[in-house]
mmCIF file of N, CA and C in Angstrom:
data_model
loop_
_atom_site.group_PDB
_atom_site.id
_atom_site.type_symbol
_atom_site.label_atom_id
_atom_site.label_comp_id
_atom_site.label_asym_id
_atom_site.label_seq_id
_atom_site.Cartn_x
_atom_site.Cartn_y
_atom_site.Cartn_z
ATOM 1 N N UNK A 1 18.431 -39.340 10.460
ATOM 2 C CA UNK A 1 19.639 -38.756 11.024
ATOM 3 C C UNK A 1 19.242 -37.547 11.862
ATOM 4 N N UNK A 2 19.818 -37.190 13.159
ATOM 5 C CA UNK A 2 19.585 -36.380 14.073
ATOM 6 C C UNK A 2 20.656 -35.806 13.745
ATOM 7 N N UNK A 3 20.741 -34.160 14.200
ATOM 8 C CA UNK A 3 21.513 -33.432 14.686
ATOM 9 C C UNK A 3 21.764 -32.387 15.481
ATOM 10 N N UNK A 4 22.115 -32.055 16.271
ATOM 11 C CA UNK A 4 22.199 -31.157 17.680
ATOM 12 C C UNK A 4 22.442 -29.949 17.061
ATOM 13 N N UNK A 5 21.688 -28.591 17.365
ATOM 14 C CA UNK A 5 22.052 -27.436 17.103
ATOM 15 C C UNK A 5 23.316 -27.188 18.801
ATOM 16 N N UNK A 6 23.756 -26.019 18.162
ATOM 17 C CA UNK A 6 24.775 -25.413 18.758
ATOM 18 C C UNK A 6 24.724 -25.431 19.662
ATOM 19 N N UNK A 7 25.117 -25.245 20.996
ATOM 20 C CA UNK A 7 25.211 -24.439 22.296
ATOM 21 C C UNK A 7 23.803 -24.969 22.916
ATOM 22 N N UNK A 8 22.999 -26.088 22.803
ATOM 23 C CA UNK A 8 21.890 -26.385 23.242
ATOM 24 C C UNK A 8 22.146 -27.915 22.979
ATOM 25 N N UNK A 9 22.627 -28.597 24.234
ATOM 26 C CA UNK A 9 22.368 -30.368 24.134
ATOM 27 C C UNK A 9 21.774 -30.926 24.252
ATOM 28 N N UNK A 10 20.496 -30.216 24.644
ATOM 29 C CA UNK A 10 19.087 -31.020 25.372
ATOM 30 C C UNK A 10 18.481 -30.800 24.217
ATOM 31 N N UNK A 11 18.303 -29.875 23.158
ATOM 32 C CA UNK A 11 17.471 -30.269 22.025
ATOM 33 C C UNK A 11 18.306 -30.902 20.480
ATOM 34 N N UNK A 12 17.565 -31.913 19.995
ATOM 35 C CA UNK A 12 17.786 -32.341 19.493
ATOM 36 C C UNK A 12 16.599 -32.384 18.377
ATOM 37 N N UNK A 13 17.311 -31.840 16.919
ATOM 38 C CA UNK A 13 16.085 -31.687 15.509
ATOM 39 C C UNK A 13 16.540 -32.452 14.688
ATOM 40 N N UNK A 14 15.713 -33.017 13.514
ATOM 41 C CA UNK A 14 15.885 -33.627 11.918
ATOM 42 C C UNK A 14 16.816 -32.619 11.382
ATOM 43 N N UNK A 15 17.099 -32.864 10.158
ATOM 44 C CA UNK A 15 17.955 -31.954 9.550
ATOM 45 C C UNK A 15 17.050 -30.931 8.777
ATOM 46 N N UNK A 16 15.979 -31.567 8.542
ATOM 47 C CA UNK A 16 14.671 -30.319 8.143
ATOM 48 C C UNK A 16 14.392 -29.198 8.855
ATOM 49 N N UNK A 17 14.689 -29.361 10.238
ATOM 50 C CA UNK A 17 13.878 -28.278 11.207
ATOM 51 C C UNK A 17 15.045 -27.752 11.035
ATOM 52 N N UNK A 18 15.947 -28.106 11.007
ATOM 53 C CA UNK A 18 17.261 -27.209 11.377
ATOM 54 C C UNK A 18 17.461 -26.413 10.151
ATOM 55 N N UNK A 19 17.103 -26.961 9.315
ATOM 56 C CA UNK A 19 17.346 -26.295 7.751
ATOM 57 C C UNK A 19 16.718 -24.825 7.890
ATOM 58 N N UNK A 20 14.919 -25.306 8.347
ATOM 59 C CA UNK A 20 14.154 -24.040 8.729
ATOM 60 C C UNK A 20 14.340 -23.387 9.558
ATOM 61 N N UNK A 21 15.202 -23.672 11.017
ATOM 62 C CA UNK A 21 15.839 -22.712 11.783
ATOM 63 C C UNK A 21 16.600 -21.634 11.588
ATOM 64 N N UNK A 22 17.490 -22.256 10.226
ATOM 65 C CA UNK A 22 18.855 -21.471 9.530
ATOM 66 C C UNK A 22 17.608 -20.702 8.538
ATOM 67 N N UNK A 23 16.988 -20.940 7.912
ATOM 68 C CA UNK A 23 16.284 -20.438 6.684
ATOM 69 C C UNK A 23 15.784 -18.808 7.917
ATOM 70 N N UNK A 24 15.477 -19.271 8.675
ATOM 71 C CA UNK A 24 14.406 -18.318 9.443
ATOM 72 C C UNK A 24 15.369 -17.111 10.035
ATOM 73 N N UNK A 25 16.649 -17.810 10.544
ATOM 74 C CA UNK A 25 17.404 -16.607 11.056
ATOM 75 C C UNK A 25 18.060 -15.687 10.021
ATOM 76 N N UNK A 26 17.934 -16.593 8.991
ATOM 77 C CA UNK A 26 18.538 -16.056 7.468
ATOM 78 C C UNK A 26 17.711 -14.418 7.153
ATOM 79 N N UNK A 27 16.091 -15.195 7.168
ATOM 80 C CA UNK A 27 15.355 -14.061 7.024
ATOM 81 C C UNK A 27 15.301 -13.113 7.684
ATOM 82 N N UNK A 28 15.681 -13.379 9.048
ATOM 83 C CA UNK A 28 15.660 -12.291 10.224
ATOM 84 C C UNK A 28 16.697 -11.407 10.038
ATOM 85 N N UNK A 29 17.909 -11.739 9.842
ATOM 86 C CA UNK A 29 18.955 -11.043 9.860
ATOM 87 C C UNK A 29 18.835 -10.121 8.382
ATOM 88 N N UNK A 30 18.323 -10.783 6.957
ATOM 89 C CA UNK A 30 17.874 -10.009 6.202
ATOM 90 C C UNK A 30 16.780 -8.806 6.184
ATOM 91 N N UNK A 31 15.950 -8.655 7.449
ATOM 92 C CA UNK A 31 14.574 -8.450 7.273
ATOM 93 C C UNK A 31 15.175 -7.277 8.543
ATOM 94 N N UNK A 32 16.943 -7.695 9.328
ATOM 95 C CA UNK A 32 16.858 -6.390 9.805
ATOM 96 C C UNK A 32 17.785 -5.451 8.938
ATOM 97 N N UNK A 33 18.087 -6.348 8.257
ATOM 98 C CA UNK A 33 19.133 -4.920 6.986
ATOM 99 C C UNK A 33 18.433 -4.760 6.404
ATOM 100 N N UNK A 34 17.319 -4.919 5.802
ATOM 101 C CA UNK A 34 16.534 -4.054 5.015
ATOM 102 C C UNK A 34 15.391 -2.805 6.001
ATOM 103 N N UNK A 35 15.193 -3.177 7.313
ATOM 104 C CA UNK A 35 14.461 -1.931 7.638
ATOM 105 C C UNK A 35 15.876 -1.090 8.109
ATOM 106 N N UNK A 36 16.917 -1.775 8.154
ATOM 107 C CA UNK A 36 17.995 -0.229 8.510
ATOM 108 C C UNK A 36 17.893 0.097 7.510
ATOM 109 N N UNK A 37 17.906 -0.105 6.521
ATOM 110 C CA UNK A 37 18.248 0.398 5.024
ATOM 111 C C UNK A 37 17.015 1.536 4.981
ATOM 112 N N UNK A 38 15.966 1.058 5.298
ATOM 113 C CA UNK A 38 14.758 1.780 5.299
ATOM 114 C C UNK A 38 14.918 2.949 5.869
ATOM 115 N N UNK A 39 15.024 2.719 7.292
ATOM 116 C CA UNK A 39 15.437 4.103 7.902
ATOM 117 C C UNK A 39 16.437 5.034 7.546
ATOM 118 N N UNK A 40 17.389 4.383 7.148
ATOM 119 C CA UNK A 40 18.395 5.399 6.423
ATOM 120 C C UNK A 40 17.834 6.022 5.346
ATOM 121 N N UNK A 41 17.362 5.441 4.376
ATOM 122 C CA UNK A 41 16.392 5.992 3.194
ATOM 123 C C UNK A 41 15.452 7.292 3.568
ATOM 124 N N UNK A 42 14.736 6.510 4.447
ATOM 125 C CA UNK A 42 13.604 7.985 4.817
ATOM 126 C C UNK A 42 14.126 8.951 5.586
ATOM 127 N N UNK A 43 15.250 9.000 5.864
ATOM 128 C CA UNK A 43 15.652 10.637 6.608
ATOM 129 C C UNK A 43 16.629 10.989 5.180
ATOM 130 N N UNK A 44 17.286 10.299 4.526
ATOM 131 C CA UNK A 44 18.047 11.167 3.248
ATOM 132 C C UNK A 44 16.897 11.665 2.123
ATOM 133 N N UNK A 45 16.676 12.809 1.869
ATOM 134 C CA UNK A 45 15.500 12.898 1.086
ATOM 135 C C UNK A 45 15.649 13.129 -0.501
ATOM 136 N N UNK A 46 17.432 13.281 -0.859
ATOM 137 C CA UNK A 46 17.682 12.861 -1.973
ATOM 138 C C UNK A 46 17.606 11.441 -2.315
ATOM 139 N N UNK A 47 18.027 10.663 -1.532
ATOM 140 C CA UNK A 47 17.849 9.335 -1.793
ATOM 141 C C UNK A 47 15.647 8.856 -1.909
ATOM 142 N N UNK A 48 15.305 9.599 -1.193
ATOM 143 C CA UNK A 48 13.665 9.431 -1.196
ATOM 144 C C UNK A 48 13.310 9.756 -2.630
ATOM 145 N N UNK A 49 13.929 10.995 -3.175
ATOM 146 C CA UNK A 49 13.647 11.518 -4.182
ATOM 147 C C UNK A 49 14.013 10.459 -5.107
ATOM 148 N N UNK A 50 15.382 9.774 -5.143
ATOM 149 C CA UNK A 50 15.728 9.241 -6.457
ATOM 150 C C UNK A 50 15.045 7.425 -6.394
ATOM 151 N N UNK A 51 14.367 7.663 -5.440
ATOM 152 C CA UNK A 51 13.648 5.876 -5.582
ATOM 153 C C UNK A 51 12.656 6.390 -6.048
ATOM 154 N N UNK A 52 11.609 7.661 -5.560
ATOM 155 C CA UNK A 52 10.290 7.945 -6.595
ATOM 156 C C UNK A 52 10.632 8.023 -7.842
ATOM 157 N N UNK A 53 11.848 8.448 -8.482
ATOM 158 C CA UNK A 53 11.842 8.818 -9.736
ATOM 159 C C UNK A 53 11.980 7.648 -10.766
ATOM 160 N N UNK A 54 12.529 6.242 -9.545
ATOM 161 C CA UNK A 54 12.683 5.226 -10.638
ATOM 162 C C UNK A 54 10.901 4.502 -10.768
ATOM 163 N N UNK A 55 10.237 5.148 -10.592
ATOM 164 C CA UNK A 55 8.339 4.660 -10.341
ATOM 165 C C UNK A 55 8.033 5.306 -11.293
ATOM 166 N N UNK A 56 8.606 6.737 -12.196
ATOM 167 C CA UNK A 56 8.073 7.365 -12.872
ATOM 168 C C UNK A 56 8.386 6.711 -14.409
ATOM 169 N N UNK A 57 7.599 6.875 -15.103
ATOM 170 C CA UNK A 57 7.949 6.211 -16.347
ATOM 171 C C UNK A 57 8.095 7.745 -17.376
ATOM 172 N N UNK A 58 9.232 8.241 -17.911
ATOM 173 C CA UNK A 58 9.173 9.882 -18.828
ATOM 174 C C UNK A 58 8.762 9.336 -19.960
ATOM 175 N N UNK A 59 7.563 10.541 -20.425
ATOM 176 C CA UNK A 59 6.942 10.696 -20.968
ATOM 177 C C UNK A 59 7.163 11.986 -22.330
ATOM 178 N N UNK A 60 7.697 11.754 -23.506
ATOM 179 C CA UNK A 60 7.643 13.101 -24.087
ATOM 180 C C UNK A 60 6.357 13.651 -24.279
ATOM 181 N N UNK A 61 6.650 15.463 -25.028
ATOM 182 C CA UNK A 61 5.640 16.273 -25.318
ATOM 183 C C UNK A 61 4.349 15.614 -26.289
ATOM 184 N N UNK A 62 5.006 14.321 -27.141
ATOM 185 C CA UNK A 62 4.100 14.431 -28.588
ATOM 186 C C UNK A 62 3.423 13.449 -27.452
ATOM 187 N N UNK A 63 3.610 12.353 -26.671
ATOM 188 C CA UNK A 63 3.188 11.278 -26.080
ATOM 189 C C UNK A 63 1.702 12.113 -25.034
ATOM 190 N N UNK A 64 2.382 13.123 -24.203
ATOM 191 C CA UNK A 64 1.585 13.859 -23.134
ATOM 192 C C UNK A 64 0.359 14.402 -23.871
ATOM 193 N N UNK A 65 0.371 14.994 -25.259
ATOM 194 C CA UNK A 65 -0.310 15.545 -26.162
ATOM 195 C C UNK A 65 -1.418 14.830 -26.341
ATOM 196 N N UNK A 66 -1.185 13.586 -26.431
ATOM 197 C CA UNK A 66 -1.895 12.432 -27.135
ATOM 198 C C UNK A 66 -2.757 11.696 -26.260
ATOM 199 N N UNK A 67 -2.285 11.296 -24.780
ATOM 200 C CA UNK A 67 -2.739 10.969 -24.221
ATOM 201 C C UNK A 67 -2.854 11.607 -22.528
ATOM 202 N N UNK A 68 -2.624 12.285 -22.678
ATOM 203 C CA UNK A 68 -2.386 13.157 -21.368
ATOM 204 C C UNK A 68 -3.611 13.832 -20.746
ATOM 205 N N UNK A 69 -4.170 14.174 -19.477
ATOM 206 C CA UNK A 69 -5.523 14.959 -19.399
ATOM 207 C C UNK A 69 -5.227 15.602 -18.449
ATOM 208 N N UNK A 70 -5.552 16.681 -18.571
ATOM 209 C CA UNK A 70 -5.162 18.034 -18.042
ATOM 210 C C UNK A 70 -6.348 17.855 -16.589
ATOM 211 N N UNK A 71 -5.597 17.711 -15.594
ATOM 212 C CA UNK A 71 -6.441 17.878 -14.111
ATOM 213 C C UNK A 71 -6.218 19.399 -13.514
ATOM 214 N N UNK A 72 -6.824 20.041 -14.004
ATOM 215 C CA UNK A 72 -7.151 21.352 -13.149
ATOM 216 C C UNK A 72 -8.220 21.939 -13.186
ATOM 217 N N UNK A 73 -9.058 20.731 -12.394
ATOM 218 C CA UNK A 73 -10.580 21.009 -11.875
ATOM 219 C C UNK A 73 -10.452 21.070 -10.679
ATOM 220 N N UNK A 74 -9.325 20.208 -10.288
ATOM 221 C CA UNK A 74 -9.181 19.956 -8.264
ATOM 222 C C UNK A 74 -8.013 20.128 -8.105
ATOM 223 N N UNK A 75 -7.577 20.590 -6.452
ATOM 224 C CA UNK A 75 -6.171 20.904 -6.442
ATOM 225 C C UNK A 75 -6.377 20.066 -4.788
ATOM 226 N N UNK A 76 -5.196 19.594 -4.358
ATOM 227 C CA UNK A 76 -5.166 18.874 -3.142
ATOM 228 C C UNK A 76 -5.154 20.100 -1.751
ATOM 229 N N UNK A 77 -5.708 20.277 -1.087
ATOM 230 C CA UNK A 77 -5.913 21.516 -0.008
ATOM 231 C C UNK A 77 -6.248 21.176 1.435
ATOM 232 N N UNK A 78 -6.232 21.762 2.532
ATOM 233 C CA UNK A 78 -6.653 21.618 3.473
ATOM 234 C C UNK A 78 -8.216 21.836 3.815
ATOM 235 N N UNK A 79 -8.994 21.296 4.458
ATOM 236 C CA UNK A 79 -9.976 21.497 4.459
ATOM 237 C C UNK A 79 -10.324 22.684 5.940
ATOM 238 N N UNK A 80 -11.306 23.573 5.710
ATOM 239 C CA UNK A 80 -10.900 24.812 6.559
ATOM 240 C C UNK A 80 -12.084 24.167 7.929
ATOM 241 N N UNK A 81 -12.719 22.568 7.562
ATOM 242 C CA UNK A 81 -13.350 22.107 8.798
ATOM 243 C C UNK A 81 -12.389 21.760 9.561
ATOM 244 N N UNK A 82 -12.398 21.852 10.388
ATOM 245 C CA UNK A 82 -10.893 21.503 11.503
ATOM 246 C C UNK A 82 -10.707 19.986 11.338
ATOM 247 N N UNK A 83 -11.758 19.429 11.706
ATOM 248 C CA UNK A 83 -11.542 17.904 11.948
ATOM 249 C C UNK A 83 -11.464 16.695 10.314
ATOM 250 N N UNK A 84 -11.801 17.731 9.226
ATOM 251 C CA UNK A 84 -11.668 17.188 8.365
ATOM 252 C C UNK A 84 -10.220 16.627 7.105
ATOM 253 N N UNK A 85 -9.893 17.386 7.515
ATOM 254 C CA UNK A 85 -8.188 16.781 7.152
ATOM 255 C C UNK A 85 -7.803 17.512 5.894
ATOM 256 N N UNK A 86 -7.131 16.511 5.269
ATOM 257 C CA UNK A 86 -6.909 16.744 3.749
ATOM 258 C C UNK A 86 -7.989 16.431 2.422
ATOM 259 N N UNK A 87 -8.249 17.169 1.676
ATOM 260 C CA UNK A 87 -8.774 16.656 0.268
ATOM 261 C C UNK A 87 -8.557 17.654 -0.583
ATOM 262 N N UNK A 88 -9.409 16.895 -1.319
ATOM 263 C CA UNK A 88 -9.590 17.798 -2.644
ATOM 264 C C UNK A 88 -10.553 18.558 -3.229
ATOM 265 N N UNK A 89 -10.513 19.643 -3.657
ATOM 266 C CA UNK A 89 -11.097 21.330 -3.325
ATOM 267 C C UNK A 89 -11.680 21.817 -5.181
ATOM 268 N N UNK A 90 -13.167 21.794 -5.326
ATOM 269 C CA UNK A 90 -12.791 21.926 -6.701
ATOM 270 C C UNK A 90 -12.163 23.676 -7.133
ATOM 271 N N UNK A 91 -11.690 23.903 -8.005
ATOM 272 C CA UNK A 91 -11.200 25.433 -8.175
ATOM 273 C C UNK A 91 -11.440 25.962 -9.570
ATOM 274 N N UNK A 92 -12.608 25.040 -10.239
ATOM 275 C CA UNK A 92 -13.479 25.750 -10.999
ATOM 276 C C UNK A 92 -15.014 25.152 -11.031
ATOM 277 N N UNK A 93 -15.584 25.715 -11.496
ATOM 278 C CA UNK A 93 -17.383 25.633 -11.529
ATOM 279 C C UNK A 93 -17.371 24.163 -11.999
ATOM 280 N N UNK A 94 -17.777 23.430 -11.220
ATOM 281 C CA UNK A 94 -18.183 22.020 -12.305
ATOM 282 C C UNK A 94 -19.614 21.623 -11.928
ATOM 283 N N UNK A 95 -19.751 21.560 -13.302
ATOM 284 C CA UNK A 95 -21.171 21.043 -13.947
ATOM 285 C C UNK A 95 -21.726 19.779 -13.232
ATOM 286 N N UNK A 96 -23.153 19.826 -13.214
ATOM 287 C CA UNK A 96 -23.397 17.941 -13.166
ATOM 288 C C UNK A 96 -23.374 17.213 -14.638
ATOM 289 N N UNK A 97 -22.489 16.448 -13.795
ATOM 290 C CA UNK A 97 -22.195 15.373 -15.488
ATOM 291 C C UNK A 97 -21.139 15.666 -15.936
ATOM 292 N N UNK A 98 -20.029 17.004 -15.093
ATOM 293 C CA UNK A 98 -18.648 17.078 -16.006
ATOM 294 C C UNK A 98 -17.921 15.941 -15.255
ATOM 295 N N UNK A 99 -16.965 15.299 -15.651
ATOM 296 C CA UNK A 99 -15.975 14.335 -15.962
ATOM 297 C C UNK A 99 -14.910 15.708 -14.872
ATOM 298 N N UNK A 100 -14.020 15.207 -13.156
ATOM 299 C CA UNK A 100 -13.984 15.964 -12.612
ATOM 300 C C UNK A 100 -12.428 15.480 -12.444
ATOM 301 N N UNK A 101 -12.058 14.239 -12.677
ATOM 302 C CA UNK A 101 -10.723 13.711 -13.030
ATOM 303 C C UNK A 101 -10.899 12.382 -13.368
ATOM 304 N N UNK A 102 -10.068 11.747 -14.022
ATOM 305 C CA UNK A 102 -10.460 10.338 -14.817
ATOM 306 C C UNK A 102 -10.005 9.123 -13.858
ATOM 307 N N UNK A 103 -10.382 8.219 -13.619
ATOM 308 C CA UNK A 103 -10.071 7.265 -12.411
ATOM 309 C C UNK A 103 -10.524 5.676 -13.112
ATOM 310 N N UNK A 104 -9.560 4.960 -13.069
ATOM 311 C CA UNK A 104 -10.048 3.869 -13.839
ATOM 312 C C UNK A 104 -10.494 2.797 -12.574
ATOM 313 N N UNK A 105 -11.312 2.320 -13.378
ATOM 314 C CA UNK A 105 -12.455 1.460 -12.832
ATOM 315 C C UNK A 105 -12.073 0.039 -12.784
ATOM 316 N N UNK A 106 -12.836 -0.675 -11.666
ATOM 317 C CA UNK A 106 -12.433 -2.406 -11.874
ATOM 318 C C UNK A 106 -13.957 -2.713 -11.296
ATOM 319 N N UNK A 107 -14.500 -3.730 -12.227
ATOM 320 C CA UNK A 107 -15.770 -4.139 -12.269
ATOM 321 C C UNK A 107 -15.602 -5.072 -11.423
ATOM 322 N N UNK A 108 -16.359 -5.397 -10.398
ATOM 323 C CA UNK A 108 -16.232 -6.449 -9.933
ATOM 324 C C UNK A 108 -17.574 -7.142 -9.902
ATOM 325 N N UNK A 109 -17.888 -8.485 -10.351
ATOM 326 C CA UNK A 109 -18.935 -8.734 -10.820
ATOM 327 C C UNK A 109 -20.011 -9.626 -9.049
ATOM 328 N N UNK A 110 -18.873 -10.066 -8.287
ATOM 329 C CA UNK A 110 -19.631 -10.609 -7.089
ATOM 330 C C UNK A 110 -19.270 -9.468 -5.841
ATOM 331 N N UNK A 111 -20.508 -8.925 -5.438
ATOM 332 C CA UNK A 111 -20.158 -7.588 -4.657
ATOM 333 C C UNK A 111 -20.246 -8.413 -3.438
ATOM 334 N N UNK A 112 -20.062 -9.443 -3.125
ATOM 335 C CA UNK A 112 -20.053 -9.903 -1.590
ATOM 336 C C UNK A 112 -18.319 -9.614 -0.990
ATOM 337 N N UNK A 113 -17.267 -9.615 -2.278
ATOM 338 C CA UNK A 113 -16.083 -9.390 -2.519
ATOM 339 C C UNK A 113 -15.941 -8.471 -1.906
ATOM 340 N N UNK A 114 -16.605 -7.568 -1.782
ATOM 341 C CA UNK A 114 -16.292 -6.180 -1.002
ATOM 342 C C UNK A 114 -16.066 -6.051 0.318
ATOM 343 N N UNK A 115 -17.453 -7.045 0.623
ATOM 344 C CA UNK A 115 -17.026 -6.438 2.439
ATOM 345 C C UNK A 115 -16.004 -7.074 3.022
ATOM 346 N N UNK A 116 -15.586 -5.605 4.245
ATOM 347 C CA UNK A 116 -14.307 -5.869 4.442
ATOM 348 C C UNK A 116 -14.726 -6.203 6.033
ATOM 349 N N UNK A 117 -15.897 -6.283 6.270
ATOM 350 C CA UNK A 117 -15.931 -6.520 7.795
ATOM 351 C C UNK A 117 -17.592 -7.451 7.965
ATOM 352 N N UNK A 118 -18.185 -8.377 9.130
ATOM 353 C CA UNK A 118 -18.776 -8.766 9.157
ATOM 354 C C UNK A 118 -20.035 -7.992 9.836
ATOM 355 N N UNK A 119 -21.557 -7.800 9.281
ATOM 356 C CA UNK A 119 -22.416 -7.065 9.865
ATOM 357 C C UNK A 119 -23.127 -7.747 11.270
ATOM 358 N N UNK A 120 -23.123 -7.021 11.981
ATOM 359 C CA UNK A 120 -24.318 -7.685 13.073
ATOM 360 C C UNK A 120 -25.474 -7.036 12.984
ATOM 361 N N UNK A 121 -26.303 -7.297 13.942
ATOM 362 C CA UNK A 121 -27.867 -7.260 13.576
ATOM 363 C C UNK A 121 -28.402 -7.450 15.029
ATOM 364 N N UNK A 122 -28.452 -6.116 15.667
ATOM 365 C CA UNK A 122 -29.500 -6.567 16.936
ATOM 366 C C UNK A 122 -31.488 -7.156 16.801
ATOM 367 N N UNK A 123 -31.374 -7.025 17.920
ATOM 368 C CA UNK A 123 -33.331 -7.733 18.105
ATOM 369 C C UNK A 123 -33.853 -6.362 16.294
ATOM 370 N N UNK A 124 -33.402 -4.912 16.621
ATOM 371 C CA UNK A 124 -34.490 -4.481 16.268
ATOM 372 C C UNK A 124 -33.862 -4.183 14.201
ATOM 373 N N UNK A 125 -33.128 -5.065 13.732
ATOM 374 C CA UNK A 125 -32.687 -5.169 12.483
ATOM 375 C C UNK A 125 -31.132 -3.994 12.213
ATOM 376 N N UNK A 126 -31.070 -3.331 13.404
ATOM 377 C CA UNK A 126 -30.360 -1.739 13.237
ATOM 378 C C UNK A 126 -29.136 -2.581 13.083
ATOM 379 N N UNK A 127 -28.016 -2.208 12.523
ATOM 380 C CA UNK A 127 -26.683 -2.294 12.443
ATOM 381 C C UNK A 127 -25.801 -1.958 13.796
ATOM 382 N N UNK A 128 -25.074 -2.619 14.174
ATOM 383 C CA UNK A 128 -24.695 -2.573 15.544
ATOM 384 C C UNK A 128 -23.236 -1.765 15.017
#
């Protein structure tokens, strides 16, 4: 079975394509109310505020006690090299071998997984 979309007599689709035509404008028209939505979001900054807060999971005192680790070895700062940007600044003496904030780890056992780009290799072995 054929059927003619709208306002166009010269093309003619299955009822599949047409299904995916409708599916697609479906998404489009969804995909532009959600970046208005977006933009409206990021200039209200109470509303910014109350979507971070639903990311936060509260935590009581006995819980923080227990498992909580106190980061004030580093504080986030500007860096006073011009071209270097933002990081992090230590703002007490740390040792070699102190533990400088805790960062959990993912083993990955095939390191070819990693690269994110392909190497070349001129005549003289150098990395291009």
């Amino acid at each position: 079975e054929m059927i003619q979309v709208a306002g166009d007599t010269t093309d003619l689709f299955s009822p599949r394509a047409a299904m995916i035509i409708k599916n697609l404008e479906h998404l489009n028209d969804t995909l532009d109310e959600f970046m208005q939505g977006f933009k409206n979001l990021t200039t209200d900054e109470s509303k910014m505020k109350e979507l971070a807060m639903t990311t936060v999971v509260k935590r009581d005192m006995n819980w923080i006690r227990e498992n909580g680790v106190c980061m004030t070895k580093i504080k986030p700062d500007t860096s006073t090299i011009t071209i270097a940007g933002r990081g992090a600044f230590a703002q007490v003496n740390i040792e070699k071998g102190d533990i400088v904030v805790p960062a959990p780890l993912l083993n990955i056992v095939d390191r070819d997984k990693m690269i994110m780009y392909e190497e070349e290799y001129n005549d003289d072995d150098n990395y291009e």
